[in-house]
mmCIF file of C-alpha atoms in Angstrom:
data_model
loop_
_atom_site.group_PDB
_atom_site.id
_atom_site.type_symbol
_atom_site.label_atom_id
_atom_site.label_comp_id
_atom_site.label_asym_id
_atom_site.label_seq_id
_atom_site.Cartn_x
_atom_site.Cartn_y
_atom_site.Cartn_z
ATOM 1 C CA GLN I 353 -4.389 62.189 8.990
ATOM 2 C CA ALA I 354 -7.795 62.638 7.349
ATOM 3 C CA SER I 355 -6.224 61.762 3.963
ATOM 4 C CA ILE I 356 -4.623 58.665 5.442
ATOM 5 C CA ARG I 357 -7.899 57.568 6.924
ATOM 6 C CA THR I 358 -9.679 58.163 3.632
ATOM 7 C CA ALA I 359 -7.099 56.248 1.622
ATOM 8 C CA SER I 360 -7.249 53.401 4.097
ATOM 9 C CA SER I 361 -11.062 53.262 3.792
ATOM 10 C CA ILE I 362 -10.969 53.157 0.007
ATOM 11 C CA CYS I 363 -8.466 50.348 0.096
ATOM 12 C CA ASN I 364 -10.651 48.346 2.481
ATOM 13 C CA ILE I 365 -13.627 48.886 0.170
ATOM 14 C CA LEU I 366 -12.021 48.186 -3.225
ATOM 15 C CA ALA I 367 -8.417 47.027 -3.192
ATOM 16 C CA ASP I 368 -8.911 43.320 -2.402
ATOM 17 C CA ASN I 369 -10.745 42.451 -5.588
ATOM 18 C CA ILE I 370 -10.240 45.031 -8.306
ATOM 19 C CA GLY I 371 -6.506 45.706 -8.300
ATOM 20 C CA VAL I 372 -6.093 49.107 -6.712
ATOM 21 C CA ARG I 373 -2.585 48.079 -5.702
ATOM 22 C CA LEU I 374 -1.658 47.575 -9.348
ATOM 23 C CA TRP I 375 -1.668 51.311 -9.946
ATOM 24 C CA SER I 376 1.069 51.855 -7.327
ATOM 25 C CA TRP I 377 3.388 50.268 -9.903
ATOM 26 C CA SER I 378 2.210 52.541 -12.699
ATOM 27 C CA THR I 379 5.575 54.184 -13.415
ATOM 28 C CA THR I 380 7.435 50.896 -13.552
ATOM 29 C CA LEU I 381 4.771 49.251 -15.718
ATOM 30 C CA GLY I 382 4.612 52.203 -18.065
ATOM 31 C CA PHE I 383 8.405 52.180 -18.524
ATOM 32 C CA PHE I 384 8.346 48.418 -19.131
ATOM 33 C CA ILE I 385 5.600 48.700 -21.712
ATOM 34 C CA VAL I 386 7.450 51.489 -23.555
ATOM 35 C CA ILE I 387 10.694 49.472 -23.650
ATOM 36 C CA LEU I 388 8.925 46.358 -24.959
ATOM 37 C CA ASN I 389 7.119 48.409 -27.566
ATOM 38 C CA LEU I 390 10.292 50.049 -28.817
ATOM 39 C CA ALA I 391 12.010 46.634 -28.965
ATOM 40 C CA GLU I 392 9.092 45.136 -30.932
ATOM 41 C CA LEU I 393 8.966 48.024 -33.377
ATOM 42 C CA GLY I 394 12.762 48.024 -33.760
ATOM 43 C CA LEU I 395 12.838 44.315 -34.610
ATOM 44 C CA ASP I 396 9.924 44.799 -37.014
ATOM 45 C CA VAL I 397 11.814 47.541 -38.855
ATOM 46 C CA VAL I 398 14.986 45.397 -39.021
ATOM 47 C CA LEU I 399 13.060 42.377 -40.373
ATOM 48 C CA HIS I 400 11.265 44.552 -42.876
ATOM 49 C CA ALA I 401 14.613 46.029 -44.023
ATOM 50 C CA THR I 402 16.028 42.509 -44.546
ATOM 51 C CA LYS I 403 12.848 41.561 -46.457
ATOM 52 C CA PHE I 404 12.280 38.609 -44.108
ATOM 53 C CA PRO I 405 8.818 37.105 -44.687
ATOM 54 C CA GLN I 406 6.336 38.063 -41.967
ATOM 55 C CA ALA I 407 2.751 36.977 -42.537
ATOM 56 C CA GLY I 408 1.082 39.370 -40.092
ATOM 57 C CA GLY I 409 4.017 41.466 -38.877
ATOM 58 C CA GLN I 410 2.755 44.946 -39.596
ATOM 59 C CA TRP I 411 -0.752 44.305 -38.285
ATOM 60 C CA THR I 412 0.683 42.777 -35.109
ATOM 61 C CA SER I 413 2.683 45.971 -34.583
ATOM 62 C CA VAL I 414 -0.435 48.119 -35.173
ATOM 63 C CA SER I 415 -2.476 46.117 -32.620
ATOM 64 C CA LEU I 416 0.288 46.141 -30.041
ATOM 65 C CA LEU I 417 0.984 49.864 -30.505
ATOM 66 C CA LEU I 418 -2.725 50.665 -29.964
ATOM 67 C CA PHE I 419 -2.988 48.384 -26.950
ATOM 68 C CA SER I 420 0.171 49.829 -25.426
ATOM 69 C CA THR I 421 -1.132 53.377 -25.928
ATOM 70 C CA VAL I 422 -4.354 52.500 -24.110
ATOM 71 C CA ALA I 423 -2.371 50.807 -21.309
ATOM 72 C CA ILE I 424 -0.115 53.839 -20.783
ATOM 73 C CA PHE I 425 -3.094 56.220 -20.762
ATOM 74 C CA LEU I 426 -4.944 54.089 -18.257
ATOM 75 C CA LEU I 427 -1.886 53.722 -15.995
ATOM 76 C CA LYS I 428 -1.740 57.530 -15.733
ATOM 77 C CA LEU I 429 -5.455 58.156 -15.498
ATOM 78 C CA MET I 430 -6.291 55.276 -13.179
ATOM 79 C CA THR I 431 -3.482 56.254 -10.774
ATOM 80 C CA THR I 432 -5.002 59.747 -10.614
ATOM 81 C CA LEU I 433 -8.472 58.271 -10.146
ATOM 82 C CA VAL I 434 -7.462 55.910 -7.321
ATOM 83 C CA ARG I 435 -5.616 58.710 -5.494
ATOM 84 C CA SER I 436 -8.397 61.248 -6.047
ATOM 85 C CA GLU I 437 -9.510 62.707 -2.754
ATOM 86 C CA HIS I 438 -12.999 63.357 -4.155
ATOM 87 C CA LEU I 439 -13.409 59.722 -5.131
ATOM 88 C CA ASN I 440 -12.165 58.485 -1.750
ATOM 89 C CA VAL I 441 -14.470 60.790 0.174
ATOM 90 C CA ALA I 442 -17.472 59.947 -2.044
ATOM 91 C CA MET I 443 -16.887 56.171 -1.723
ATOM 92 C CA VAL I 444 -16.516 56.347 2.074
ATOM 93 C CA LYS I 445 -19.670 58.438 2.337
ATOM 94 C CA LEU I 446 -21.586 56.073 0.060
ATOM 95 C CA ASP I 447 -20.489 53.163 2.190
ATOM 96 C CA GLY I 448 -21.566 54.977 5.338
ATOM 97 C CA PHE I 449 -24.886 55.921 3.705
ATOM 98 C CA LEU I 450 -25.599 52.298 2.917
ATOM 99 C CA ARG I 451 -24.744 51.233 6.439
ATOM 100 C CA ASP I 452 -27.099 53.896 7.830
ATOM 101 C CA CYS I 453 -29.830 52.454 5.602
ATOM 102 C CA GLY I 454 -29.253 49.103 7.262
ATOM 103 C CA GLN I 455 -28.314 47.385 3.971
ATOM 104 C CA GLY I 456 -24.538 47.381 3.671
ATOM 105 C CA LEU I 457 -22.562 46.459 0.577
ATOM 106 C CA ASP I 458 -19.417 44.467 -0.034
ATOM 107 C CA TRP I 459 -17.889 46.844 -2.524
ATOM 108 C CA GLY I 460 -14.957 44.619 -3.336
ATOM 109 C CA SER I 461 -17.135 41.720 -4.449
ATOM 110 C CA CYS I 462 -19.825 43.553 -6.378
ATOM 111 C CA ALA I 463 -18.626 42.222 -9.705
ATOM 112 C CA ILE I 464 -16.660 39.197 -8.574
ATOM 113 C CA GLU I 465 -18.705 36.965 -10.899
ATOM 114 C CA GLN I 466 -17.948 39.326 -13.800
ATOM 115 C CA TRP I 467 -14.249 39.003 -13.042
ATOM 116 C CA ARG I 468 -14.400 35.417 -14.259
ATOM 117 C CA CYS I 469 -15.863 36.551 -17.572
ATOM 118 C CA PHE I 470 -13.149 39.191 -17.960
ATOM 119 C CA VAL I 471 -10.404 36.673 -17.199
ATOM 120 C CA VAL I 472 -11.844 34.049 -19.569
ATOM 121 C CA MET I 473 -12.001 36.570 -22.434
ATOM 122 C CA TRP I 474 -8.464 37.737 -21.603
ATOM 123 C CA SER I 475 -7.207 34.135 -21.568
ATOM 124 C CA MET I 476 -8.830 33.471 -24.951
ATOM 125 C CA LEU I 477 -7.172 36.571 -26.376
ATOM 126 C CA ILE I 478 -3.733 35.564 -25.102
ATOM 127 C CA GLY I 479 -4.250 31.982 -26.295
ATOM 128 C CA ALA I 480 -5.314 33.148 -29.785
ATOM 129 C CA PHE I 481 -2.379 35.576 -29.993
ATOM 130 C CA VAL I 482 0.166 32.942 -28.901
ATOM 131 C CA THR I 483 -1.275 30.599 -31.526
ATOM 132 C CA GLU I 484 -1.005 33.288 -34.209
ATOM 133 C CA GLN I 485 2.615 34.050 -33.306
ATOM 134 C CA THR I 486 3.499 30.339 -33.264
ATOM 135 C CA LEU I 487 1.926 29.824 -36.684
ATOM 136 C CA GLU I 488 3.734 32.890 -37.989
ATOM 137 C CA VAL I 489 7.084 31.515 -36.833
ATOM 138 C CA TYR I 490 6.221 28.147 -38.359
ATOM 139 C CA HIS I 491 5.315 29.816 -41.673
ATOM 140 C CA ALA I 492 8.586 31.724 -41.633
ATOM 141 C CA ASN I 493 10.501 28.529 -40.889
ATOM 142 C CA GLU I 494 8.907 26.881 -43.907
ATOM 143 C CA VAL I 495 10.382 29.640 -46.078
ATOM 144 C CA ASP I 496 13.718 29.889 -44.280
ATOM 145 C CA HIS I 497 14.751 26.380 -43.230
ATOM 146 C CA GLN I 498 18.079 27.545 -41.857
ATOM 147 C CA TRP I 499 18.333 29.215 -38.463
ATOM 148 C CA SER I 500 19.631 32.436 -39.881
ATOM 149 C CA VAL I 501 20.055 35.663 -37.929
ATOM 150 C CA PRO I 502 16.712 37.126 -39.263
ATOM 151 C CA MET I 503 14.931 33.921 -38.202
ATOM 152 C CA LYS I 504 16.310 34.254 -34.665
ATOM 153 C CA LEU I 505 15.279 37.882 -34.629
ATOM 154 C CA HIS I 506 11.807 36.873 -35.755
ATOM 155 C CA ILE I 507 11.477 34.402 -32.897
ATOM 156 C CA THR I 508 12.686 37.047 -30.437
ATOM 157 C CA LYS I 509 10.130 39.514 -31.841
ATOM 158 C CA ALA I 510 7.347 36.919 -31.388
ATOM 159 C CA MET I 511 8.326 36.391 -27.734
ATOM 160 C CA ILE I 512 8.466 40.107 -27.059
ATOM 161 C CA SER I 513 5.095 40.594 -28.777
ATOM 162 C CA VAL I 514 3.463 37.952 -26.577
ATOM 163 C CA LEU I 515 4.985 39.474 -23.430
ATOM 164 C CA LEU I 516 3.972 42.990 -24.496
ATOM 165 C CA LEU I 517 0.393 41.978 -25.189
ATOM 166 C CA THR I 518 0.168 40.025 -21.932
ATOM 167 C CA VAL I 519 1.322 43.007 -19.841
ATOM 168 C CA SER I 520 -0.622 45.661 -21.777
ATOM 169 C CA SER I 521 -3.859 43.668 -21.947
ATOM 170 C CA SER I 522 -3.597 42.876 -18.172
ATOM 171 C CA VAL I 523 -3.385 46.626 -17.418
ATOM 172 C CA VAL I 524 -6.271 47.456 -19.775
ATOM 173 C CA MET I 525 -8.437 44.617 -18.475
ATOM 174 C CA THR I 526 -7.826 45.589 -14.836
ATOM 175 C CA GLY I 527 -8.574 49.252 -15.603
ATOM 176 C CA ALA I 528 -11.838 48.347 -17.372
ATOM 177 C CA TYR I 529 -12.815 46.008 -14.565
ATOM 178 C CA PHE I 530 -12.099 48.617 -11.913
ATOM 179 C CA GLN I 531 -14.496 51.021 -13.622
ATOM 180 C CA PHE I 532 -17.009 48.238 -14.274
ATOM 181 C CA ASN I 533 -16.977 47.280 -10.602
ATOM 182 C CA LEU I 534 -17.501 50.891 -9.572
ATOM 183 C CA LEU I 535 -20.476 51.272 -11.876
ATOM 184 C CA LEU I 536 -21.990 48.024 -10.647
ATOM 185 C CA GLY I 537 -21.457 49.100 -7.035
ATOM 186 C CA LEU I 538 -23.241 52.372 -7.755
ATOM 187 C CA ALA I 539 -26.111 50.471 -9.249
ATOM 188 C CA LYS I 540 -26.281 48.427 -6.083
ATOM 189 C CA THR I 541 -26.603 51.592 -3.988
ATOM 190 C CA ILE I 542 -29.735 52.476 -5.961
ATOM 191 C CA ASP I 543 -31.149 49.039 -5.144
ATOM 192 C CA CYS I 544 -30.316 49.538 -1.458
ATOM 193 C CA TRP I 545 -32.013 52.945 -1.415
ATOM 194 C CA CYS I 546 -35.128 51.479 -3.054
ATOM 195 C CA SER I 547 -35.168 48.643 -0.562
ATOM 196 C CA ASP I 548 -34.867 51.046 2.380
ATOM 197 C CA ILE I 549 -37.618 53.397 1.121
ATOM 198 C CA SER I 550 -39.998 50.469 0.539
ATOM 199 C CA GLU I 551 -39.461 49.200 4.067
ATOM 200 C CA THR I 552 -39.648 52.502 5.940
ATOM 201 C CA GLU I 553 -42.078 54.382 3.668
ATOM 202 C CA ASP I 554 -40.641 57.578 5.087
ATOM 203 C CA PHE I 555 -40.817 59.751 2.018
ATOM 204 C CA MET I 556 -39.562 62.917 3.663
ATOM 205 C CA ALA I 557 -36.449 61.125 4.852
ATOM 206 C CA GLY I 558 -36.194 59.659 1.352
ATOM 207 C CA ILE I 559 -35.870 63.171 -0.072
ATOM 208 C CA ARG I 560 -32.903 63.917 2.145
ATOM 209 C CA SER I 561 -31.262 60.544 1.521
ATOM 210 C CA TRP I 562 -31.785 60.764 -2.272
ATOM 211 C CA ASN I 563 -30.325 64.250 -2.319
ATOM 212 C CA THR I 564 -27.189 62.881 -0.654
ATOM 213 C CA LEU I 565 -27.100 59.800 -2.872
ATOM 214 C CA GLN I 566 -27.445 61.579 -6.170
ATOM 215 C CA ALA I 567 -24.732 64.076 -5.233
ATOM 216 C CA LEU I 568 -22.340 61.250 -4.396
ATOM 217 C CA LEU I 569 -23.212 59.369 -7.585
ATOM 218 C CA LYS I 570 -22.440 62.435 -9.710
ATOM 219 C CA SER I 571 -19.209 63.026 -7.822
ATOM 220 C CA VAL I 572 -18.002 59.470 -8.534
ATOM 221 C CA GLY I 573 -19.094 59.755 -12.167
ATOM 222 C CA ARG I 574 -17.214 63.031 -12.574
ATOM 223 C CA GLU I 575 -14.025 61.503 -11.259
ATOM 224 C CA MET I 576 -14.388 58.460 -13.543
ATOM 225 C CA THR I 577 -14.939 60.541 -16.704
ATOM 226 C CA PRO I 578 -11.309 60.809 -17.925
ATOM 227 C CA CYS I 579 -10.667 57.028 -17.656
ATOM 228 C CA PHE I 580 -14.036 56.207 -19.127
ATOM 229 C CA LEU I 581 -13.585 58.555 -22.107
ATOM 230 C CA ALA I 582 -10.000 57.327 -22.776
ATOM 231 C CA LEU I 583 -11.005 53.640 -22.870
ATOM 232 C CA ASN I 584 -14.144 54.206 -24.913
ATOM 233 C CA THR I 585 -12.514 56.537 -27.444
ATOM 234 C CA LEU I 586 -9.553 54.256 -28.070
ATOM 235 C CA GLY I 587 -11.894 51.245 -28.054
ATOM 236 C CA TYR I 588 -13.755 52.660 -31.017
ATOM 237 C CA VAL I 589 -10.443 53.516 -32.640
ATOM 238 C CA GLY I 590 -9.574 49.825 -32.269
ATOM 239 C CA PHE I 591 -12.870 48.832 -33.883
ATOM 240 C CA PHE I 592 -12.381 51.006 -36.934
ATOM 241 C CA ALA I 593 -8.712 49.970 -37.173
ATOM 242 C CA ALA I 594 -9.745 46.334 -37.220
ATOM 243 C CA LEU I 595 -12.483 46.973 -39.745
ATOM 244 C CA ALA I 596 -10.263 49.002 -42.076
ATOM 245 C CA GLY I 597 -7.409 46.520 -41.707
ATOM 246 C CA SER I 598 -9.671 43.558 -42.501
ATOM 247 C CA CYS I 599 -11.086 45.248 -45.591
ATOM 248 C CA SER I 600 -7.677 46.224 -46.892
ATOM 249 C CA LEU I 601 -6.461 42.645 -46.474
ATOM 250 C CA LEU I 602 -9.512 41.172 -48.165
ATOM 251 C CA LEU I 603 -9.190 43.573 -51.079
ATOM 252 C CA ASP I 604 -5.556 42.777 -51.615
ATOM 253 C CA ASP I 605 -5.300 40.307 -54.532
ATOM 254 C CA HIS I 606 -1.646 39.589 -53.926
ATOM 255 C CA LEU I 607 -2.066 37.961 -50.510
ATOM 256 C CA ASP I 608 -2.128 34.195 -50.144
ATOM 257 C CA GLY I 609 -4.616 32.518 -47.869
ATOM 258 C CA TRP I 610 -2.108 31.739 -45.115
ATOM 259 C CA THR I 611 -0.898 35.359 -44.871
ATOM 260 C CA LEU I 612 -4.501 36.594 -44.933
ATOM 261 C CA VAL I 613 -5.542 34.379 -42.015
ATOM 262 C CA LEU I 614 -2.527 35.293 -39.864
ATOM 263 C CA SER I 615 -2.974 38.997 -40.553
ATOM 264 C CA GLU I 616 -6.625 38.818 -39.546
ATOM 265 C CA PHE I 617 -5.706 36.988 -36.341
ATOM 266 C CA ALA I 618 -3.160 39.732 -35.585
ATOM 267 C CA LEU I 619 -6.081 42.230 -35.385
ATOM 268 C CA LEU I 620 -7.824 40.318 -32.554
ATOM 269 C CA PRO I 621 -6.402 42.579 -29.791
ATOM 270 C CA THR I 622 -8.205 45.577 -31.290
ATOM 271 C CA ILE I 623 -11.524 43.644 -31.190
ATOM 272 C CA TYR I 624 -10.911 42.792 -27.536
ATOM 273 C CA LEU I 625 -10.265 46.429 -26.780
ATOM 274 C CA PHE I 626 -13.570 47.377 -28.384
ATOM 275 C CA TYR I 627 -15.317 44.639 -26.371
ATOM 276 C CA LEU I 628 -14.051 46.144 -23.110
ATOM 277 C CA SER I 629 -15.142 49.651 -24.044
ATOM 278 C CA ALA I 630 -18.591 48.457 -25.158
ATOM 279 C CA ARG I 631 -19.084 46.507 -21.897
ATOM 280 C CA LEU I 632 -18.208 49.585 -19.897
ATOM 281 C CA PHE I 633 -20.495 51.833 -21.929
ATOM 282 C CA ALA I 634 -23.375 49.395 -21.532
ATOM 283 C CA GLU I 635 -22.894 49.248 -17.770
ATOM 284 C CA GLY I 636 -22.879 53.045 -17.538
ATOM 285 C CA ALA I 637 -26.102 53.229 -19.588
ATOM 286 C CA LEU I 638 -27.641 50.584 -17.318
ATOM 287 C CA LEU I 639 -26.877 52.685 -14.250
ATOM 288 C CA SER I 640 -28.648 55.691 -15.798
ATOM 289 C CA GLU I 641 -31.610 53.489 -16.789
ATOM 290 C CA LYS I 642 -31.941 52.233 -13.233
ATOM 291 C CA CYS I 643 -31.952 55.797 -11.892
ATOM 292 C CA GLN I 644 -34.666 56.769 -14.355
ATOM 293 C CA GLN I 645 -36.860 53.924 -13.134
ATOM 294 C CA VAL I 646 -36.770 55.036 -9.499
ATOM 295 C CA PRO I 647 -39.682 57.579 -9.809
ATOM 296 C CA ALA I 648 -41.987 54.848 -11.138
ATOM 297 C CA PHE I 649 -40.891 52.534 -8.330
ATOM 298 C CA VAL I 650 -41.603 55.134 -5.651
ATOM 299 C CA ASN I 651 -44.953 56.036 -7.224
ATOM 300 C CA GLN I 652 -46.292 52.476 -6.850
ATOM 301 C CA LEU I 653 -45.398 52.213 -3.167
ATOM 302 C CA PRO I 654 -48.402 51.900 -0.802
ATOM 303 C CA GLY I 655 -49.417 54.591 1.650
ATOM 304 C CA GLU I 656 -52.418 56.629 0.606
ATOM 305 C CA ASP I 657 -52.209 58.877 3.669
ATOM 306 C CA ASP I 658 -48.768 60.082 2.482
ATOM 307 C CA ASP I 659 -49.701 60.565 -1.181
ATOM 308 C CA ALA I 660 -48.601 64.202 -1.239
ATOM 309 C CA GLN I 661 -45.209 63.380 0.234
ATOM 310 C CA ARG I 662 -44.769 60.441 -2.089
ATOM 311 C CA GLN I 663 -45.617 62.559 -5.142
ATOM 312 C CA TYR I 664 -43.181 65.219 -3.934
ATOM 313 C CA LEU I 665 -40.446 62.556 -3.695
ATOM 314 C CA VAL I 666 -41.339 61.246 -7.167
ATOM 315 C CA ARG I 667 -41.014 64.737 -8.610
ATOM 316 C CA PHE I 668 -37.825 65.423 -6.668
ATOM 317 C CA VAL I 669 -36.152 62.215 -7.934
ATOM 318 C CA ALA I 670 -37.269 62.833 -11.512
ATOM 319 C CA ASP I 671 -35.996 66.444 -11.508
ATOM 320 C CA SER I 672 -32.629 65.460 -10.045
ATOM 321 C CA SER I 673 -31.602 63.834 -13.409
ATOM 322 C CA THR I 674 -29.468 61.288 -11.696
ATOM 323 C CA GLY I 675 -27.403 58.813 -13.702
ATOM 324 C CA PHE I 676 -23.951 58.233 -15.147
ATOM 325 C CA ILE I 677 -23.042 61.588 -16.617
ATOM 326 C CA VAL I 678 -19.974 62.113 -18.846
ATOM 327 C CA LYS I 679 -19.073 65.726 -19.659
ATOM 328 C CA GLY I 680 -22.601 66.891 -18.944
ATOM 329 C CA VAL I 681 -24.219 64.144 -21.097
ATOM 330 C CA MET I 682 -26.098 61.304 -19.443
ATOM 331 C CA LEU I 683 -25.366 57.893 -20.910
ATOM 332 C CA THR I 684 -28.584 56.023 -21.644
ATOM 333 C CA GLN I 685 -29.501 52.699 -23.168
ATOM 334 C CA SER I 686 -31.024 54.478 -26.149
ATOM 335 C CA ALA I 687 -27.641 56.175 -26.816
ATOM 336 C CA PHE I 688 -25.941 52.777 -26.539
ATOM 337 C CA LEU I 689 -28.423 51.225 -29.023
ATOM 338 C CA LYS I 690 -27.908 54.095 -31.438
ATOM 339 C CA GLN I 691 -24.142 53.445 -31.413
ATOM 340 C CA VAL I 692 -24.747 49.764 -31.982
ATOM 341 C CA GLN I 693 -27.002 50.612 -34.936
ATOM 342 C CA LEU I 694 -24.408 52.975 -36.382
ATOM 343 C CA LEU I 695 -21.596 50.423 -36.082
ATOM 344 C CA THR I 696 -23.849 47.725 -37.535
ATOM 345 C CA ALA I 697 -24.659 49.919 -40.506
ATOM 346 C CA ILE I 698 -20.987 50.647 -41.131
ATOM 347 C CA PHE I 699 -20.110 46.949 -40.887
ATOM 348 C CA SER I 700 -22.962 46.064 -43.235
ATOM 349 C CA GLY I 701 -21.745 48.617 -45.746
ATOM 350 C CA PHE I 702 -18.207 47.115 -45.789
ATOM 351 C CA SER I 703 -19.664 43.621 -45.947
ATOM 352 C CA GLY I 704 -21.729 44.630 -49.018
ATOM 353 C CA ILE I 705 -18.617 45.976 -50.757
ATOM 354 C CA LEU I 706 -16.758 42.691 -50.120
ATOM 355 C CA LEU I 707 -19.698 40.594 -51.278
ATOM 356 C CA ARG I 708 -19.994 42.496 -54.540
ATOM 357 C CA ARG I 709 -16.269 41.980 -55.130
ATOM 358 C CA TYR I 710 -16.116 38.268 -54.482
ATOM 359 C CA LEU I 711 -19.551 37.038 -55.528
#
């Protein structure tokens, strides 16, 4: 009964806006994605064996295979996360903690504005991919004017590819948004705690409440770690796959301009995957940054008569090392900026090689 009550509470907090119910279909969706992927790869092999012209066929298969892999991983990991008893208990206690503070928080709508951004980016991806597949079919039709069997197979492959990307990217987007909303909600709890301590100026009670809050934050972060690591790791794999693929295409002297453009468009899903992982990493770093700013906030609160208690709370918060911690490492904005610098340097190096070749 306790488990049922906990699951019911987590659904009331999160399910309405960030797709918790999607993960109840994880087995069916995973099987569907695998079947579509096998069908797409099989048709690609057949068309390649018949030497049918495909402008961006192999790069489309690479992008879809990577996206499908991420989707299947997330289906498994997100199902485990949503059903995690530790996550359910932590979220219910966090919600109760906020209500005790007199603040309250609508967990389901924490990032409702961000949802529009996620949907717009997803729609642009699907639109660009549909355009690329349409142009690829048109290009193939220019070469093969007759509706031969390979041409029909090519059209079928294009339809399967669009369906596969739509399903896989929907799963990946929802999984990223679920984690993003959790991180944003945790950041809101820090704001609520700061608001409560500034109103009550009860620093001794603040020590007890912060001790509870930081324990719950670390518990949620620990449960999110597998999903977070999977999406970020494969997101960077997508980035390097897109970079390596683009460079290999640009360095190939035998490709015509039409094939080059379509092949580059076929790599767009990997860029979108990296975008999702980078957004999630940045939000985790922002949560840690907000936690690190709490001691300075408490230190500037008025109340000279309670200076010793305030300083004790400042030291207690600083020593708790609260933030978004992944495998014992706290994500910070400085770490995020270092990764951006590294990726920028790698991109600049490849750009320099291409410039020296073509200029």
